[in-house]
């Protein structure tokens, strides 16, 4: 008996994804998301993140199987990787658990904004002035003053994205670690970041925020003029991504480290 029988469909608004959806609905009877056991996502990485965030916000998280109709497709499967029908592909896929980050950002006005991030939480300076950050990990201040363009906290699933571009480490899935990576660090100049156990909360306080404003970005959501942030792993919101065998996310993470 198939593990999943009722599939929902989430389609990017791009013409390419819409055309693929027209063909796919002729081969399978998709159901509304509230009735589904799993969801098929047509689009690119950005649309996959958008769909995952929608499910987190709705409080009903379904296993997600992506088909790449975007550019990179790191979180997706190849569109034509198999001749099997979509239900068979979903049921033959390997599942990977991905733990998102929980961000609590306090603005300069005292408002607390709580959002999730699947790839990373980043802090970025808003003006030409270098940001000054105090970094606390666990219950100890580790860097009293980091002068930089910003800093980010990345999950293993997001470690190959912005984090890797900022010279951060690639983390294997299931490692129980987070990457804390500076962006263009000026002082201490030799600090290249840290690999941290994911049970430790990370708190970053913005110093001199009145003249060195900083924004926080959780995946695609920006919060401007923050005074401090606290980042923790939200295991209660764990996500399930499904990949065709031979094209799994852990293999892609390993492969990225040998790309040249």
Short mmCIF file of C-alpha atoms in Angstrom, two decimals, residues 20-241:
data_model
loop_
_atom_site.label_atom_id
_atom_site.label_comp_id
_atom_site.label_asym_id
_atom_site.label_seq_id
_atom_site.Cartn_x
_atom_site.Cartn_y
_atom_site.Cartn_z
CA UNK A 20 3.92 21.92 -16.43
CA UNK A 21 1.00 21.95 -14.01
CA UNK A 22 -1.51 21.74 -16.87
CA UNK A 23 0.11 18.50 -17.99
CA UNK A 24 0.46 17.09 -14.49
CA UNK A 25 -3.19 17.55 -13.48
CA UNK A 26 -4.18 15.34 -16.42
CA UNK A 27 -2.26 12.43 -14.90
CA UNK A 28 -3.31 12.68 -11.26
CA UNK A 29 -6.36 13.86 -9.30
CA UNK A 30 -4.89 16.35 -6.83
CA UNK A 31 -6.84 17.33 -3.72
CA UNK A 32 -7.06 20.58 -1.73
CA UNK A 33 -4.16 21.16 0.65
CA UNK A 34 -6.33 20.66 3.76
CA UNK A 35 -7.19 17.12 2.58
CA UNK A 36 -3.72 16.11 1.40
CA UNK A 37 -1.11 13.80 2.92
CA UNK A 38 1.78 15.34 0.96
CA UNK A 39 2.32 18.24 -1.43
CA UNK A 40 3.97 18.48 -4.86
CA UNK A 41 5.65 21.83 -5.50
CA UNK A 42 6.35 23.07 -9.04
CA UNK A 43 8.83 25.93 -9.29
CA UNK A 44 12.25 26.89 -8.00
CA UNK A 45 13.91 27.07 -4.60
CA UNK A 46 12.33 30.41 -3.78
CA UNK A 47 8.84 29.10 -4.44
CA UNK A 48 9.55 25.97 -2.39
CA UNK A 49 10.57 28.17 0.55
CA UNK A 50 7.41 30.23 0.06
CA UNK A 51 5.24 27.10 0.12
CA UNK A 52 6.98 25.75 3.22
CA UNK A 53 6.47 29.07 5.01
CA UNK A 54 2.79 29.05 4.08
CA UNK A 55 2.41 25.64 5.70
CA UNK A 56 4.30 26.73 8.83
CA UNK A 57 2.06 29.80 9.13
CA UNK A 58 -1.08 27.70 8.60
CA UNK A 59 0.01 25.21 11.26
CA UNK A 60 -0.38 22.19 8.96
CA UNK A 61 2.96 20.97 7.60
CA UNK A 62 2.89 18.39 4.81
CA UNK A 63 5.84 16.42 3.39
CA UNK A 64 6.94 18.31 0.26
CA UNK A 65 8.18 16.88 -3.04
CA UNK A 66 9.56 19.54 -5.38
CA UNK A 67 9.96 19.45 -9.16
CA UNK A 68 12.43 21.99 -10.49
CA UNK A 69 11.03 24.58 -12.89
CA UNK A 70 13.29 27.34 -11.66
CA UNK A 71 17.01 28.04 -11.93
CA UNK A 72 19.15 26.20 -9.36
CA UNK A 73 16.62 23.83 -7.83
CA UNK A 74 18.75 22.83 -4.85
CA UNK A 75 15.67 21.88 -2.84
CA UNK A 76 13.93 20.30 -5.83
CA UNK A 77 13.97 17.12 -7.90
CA UNK A 78 14.68 17.03 -11.60
CA UNK A 79 11.49 17.48 -13.54
CA UNK A 80 12.07 14.53 -15.87
CA UNK A 81 14.16 12.34 -13.56
CA UNK A 82 11.76 9.40 -13.89
CA UNK A 83 9.09 8.06 -16.20
CA UNK A 84 7.02 6.97 -13.19
CA UNK A 85 3.79 8.80 -12.48
CA UNK A 86 3.83 11.48 -9.78
CA UNK A 87 2.26 9.30 -7.08
CA UNK A 88 4.90 6.60 -7.61
CA UNK A 89 7.70 9.18 -7.58
CA UNK A 90 6.50 10.63 -4.29
CA UNK A 91 6.14 7.22 -2.66
CA UNK A 92 9.58 6.05 -3.82
CA UNK A 93 11.32 9.22 -2.65
CA UNK A 94 13.59 9.42 0.40
CA UNK A 95 12.51 11.77 3.18
CA UNK A 96 14.77 14.25 4.96
CA UNK A 97 13.91 16.22 8.06
CA UNK A 98 14.81 19.91 7.99
CA UNK A 99 14.62 21.99 11.18
CA UNK A 100 13.82 25.68 10.66
CA UNK A 101 15.07 28.56 12.78
CA UNK A 102 12.89 30.61 15.09
CA UNK A 103 13.75 34.31 15.07
CA UNK A 104 12.64 36.78 17.73
CA UNK A 105 13.71 40.27 16.63
CA UNK A 106 13.29 43.33 18.81
CA UNK A 107 13.03 46.57 16.86
CA UNK A 108 14.35 49.93 17.97
CA UNK A 109 10.77 50.82 18.87
CA UNK A 110 10.48 47.87 21.25
CA UNK A 111 8.29 45.67 19.04
CA UNK A 112 9.01 41.91 19.10
CA UNK A 113 8.66 40.25 15.69
CA UNK A 114 8.65 36.44 15.55
CA UNK A 115 9.21 34.60 12.26
CA UNK A 116 10.76 31.36 10.99
CA UNK A 117 13.65 30.81 8.59
CA UNK A 118 14.41 27.60 6.71
CA UNK A 119 17.71 28.66 5.14
CA UNK A 120 19.17 31.41 7.28
CA UNK A 121 18.67 34.48 9.43
CA UNK A 122 20.92 37.34 8.37
CA UNK A 123 21.74 40.77 9.75
CA UNK A 124 22.70 43.46 7.24
CA UNK A 125 23.75 47.08 7.68
CA UNK A 126 21.23 49.56 6.26
CA UNK A 127 23.64 52.42 5.52
CA UNK A 128 27.30 52.94 4.63
CA UNK A 129 28.15 52.83 8.32
CA UNK A 130 29.75 49.57 9.41
CA UNK A 131 27.54 47.55 11.75
CA UNK A 132 28.71 46.86 15.29
CA UNK A 133 27.38 43.64 16.81
CA UNK A 134 27.68 41.93 20.19
CA UNK A 135 27.43 38.14 19.81
CA UNK A 136 26.24 35.90 22.61
CA UNK A 137 26.07 32.11 22.31
CA UNK A 138 24.39 30.16 25.08
CA UNK A 139 24.79 32.24 28.24
CA UNK A 140 28.15 33.81 27.35
CA UNK A 141 29.14 36.82 25.25
CA UNK A 142 31.64 35.45 22.74
CA UNK A 143 32.44 38.63 20.80
CA UNK A 144 31.88 41.96 22.58
CA UNK A 145 32.16 43.95 19.36
CA UNK A 146 32.17 42.64 15.80
CA UNK A 147 32.55 45.32 13.12
CA UNK A 148 31.18 44.05 9.82
CA UNK A 149 28.62 44.42 7.06
CA UNK A 150 26.50 41.86 8.91
CA UNK A 151 26.30 38.27 10.08
CA UNK A 152 24.13 35.24 9.47
CA UNK A 153 23.01 32.03 11.12
CA UNK A 154 22.46 29.17 8.65
CA UNK A 155 20.86 25.75 8.94
CA UNK A 156 22.44 22.72 7.24
CA UNK A 157 19.81 22.98 4.48
CA UNK A 158 20.68 26.63 3.96
CA UNK A 159 24.43 26.35 4.44
CA UNK A 160 25.07 26.07 0.68
CA UNK A 161 23.17 29.29 -0.08
CA UNK A 162 24.01 32.79 1.23
CA UNK A 163 26.19 31.27 3.97
CA UNK A 164 28.47 29.54 1.46
CA UNK A 165 28.72 32.72 -0.64
CA UNK A 166 29.89 34.52 2.51
CA UNK A 167 32.65 31.87 2.92
CA UNK A 168 30.75 29.99 5.60
CA UNK A 169 31.01 26.20 6.03
CA UNK A 170 28.76 23.65 4.35
CA UNK A 171 27.01 21.51 6.96
CA UNK A 172 25.73 17.97 6.36
CA UNK A 173 22.10 17.22 7.13
CA UNK A 174 21.42 15.73 10.52
CA UNK A 175 24.66 17.05 12.01
CA UNK A 176 22.90 19.00 14.76
CA UNK A 177 24.95 22.11 13.97
CA UNK A 178 24.45 25.70 12.84
CA UNK A 179 26.83 28.00 10.99
CA UNK A 180 27.43 31.48 12.43
CA UNK A 181 29.14 33.43 9.67
CA UNK A 182 30.28 37.08 9.52
CA UNK A 183 29.70 39.14 6.38
CA UNK A 184 32.78 41.17 5.46
CA UNK A 185 34.20 41.25 8.98
CA UNK A 186 36.47 44.25 9.60
CA UNK A 187 37.34 43.71 13.26
CA UNK A 188 38.27 41.18 14.54
CA UNK A 189 39.50 40.76 10.98
CA UNK A 190 40.64 37.15 11.32
CA UNK A 191 37.36 35.84 12.74
CA UNK A 192 35.82 33.60 10.10
CA UNK A 193 32.78 32.44 12.02
CA UNK A 194 31.83 29.44 14.13
CA UNK A 195 30.13 26.05 13.89
CA UNK A 196 27.77 25.68 16.81
CA UNK A 197 25.61 22.92 18.35
CA UNK A 198 22.01 23.67 17.44
CA UNK A 199 20.71 23.46 21.02
CA UNK A 200 22.45 26.72 21.95
CA UNK A 201 20.49 29.95 21.41
CA UNK A 202 22.29 32.73 19.56
CA UNK A 203 21.69 36.33 20.57
CA UNK A 204 23.04 39.31 18.67
CA UNK A 205 22.72 42.85 19.98
CA UNK A 206 23.20 45.82 17.66
CA UNK A 207 25.58 48.39 19.14
CA UNK A 208 25.20 52.10 18.33
CA UNK A 209 21.99 51.26 16.47
CA UNK A 210 20.94 54.92 16.45
CA UNK A 211 23.66 55.73 13.90
CA UNK A 212 24.42 52.22 12.57
CA UNK A 213 20.99 50.79 11.67
CA UNK A 214 20.70 47.09 10.87
CA UNK A 215 18.00 44.94 9.25
CA UNK A 216 17.22 41.31 10.02
CA UNK A 217 16.17 39.00 7.19
CA UNK A 218 14.59 35.58 7.75
CA UNK A 219 14.70 33.86 4.35
CA UNK A 220 12.57 36.33 2.36
CA UNK A 221 11.13 38.48 5.15
CA UNK A 222 12.92 41.68 6.20
CA UNK A 223 12.60 43.43 9.56
CA UNK A 224 14.20 46.87 9.54
CA UNK A 225 15.83 48.81 12.36
CA UNK A 226 16.38 45.95 14.79
CA UNK A 227 17.97 46.39 18.21
CA UNK A 228 18.62 42.70 18.92
CA UNK A 229 17.75 39.21 17.74
CA UNK A 230 17.51 35.77 19.29
CA UNK A 231 17.79 32.69 17.07
CA UNK A 232 16.91 29.13 18.09
CA UNK A 233 16.13 25.90 16.27
CA UNK A 234 12.37 25.26 16.10
CA UNK A 235 12.20 21.45 16.24
CA UNK A 236 8.46 21.62 16.85
CA UNK A 237 8.14 22.89 13.25
CA UNK A 238 10.35 20.31 11.56
CA UNK A 239 9.77 19.99 7.81
CA UNK A 240 9.98 16.92 5.56
CA UNK A 241 11.50 17.26 2.09
#
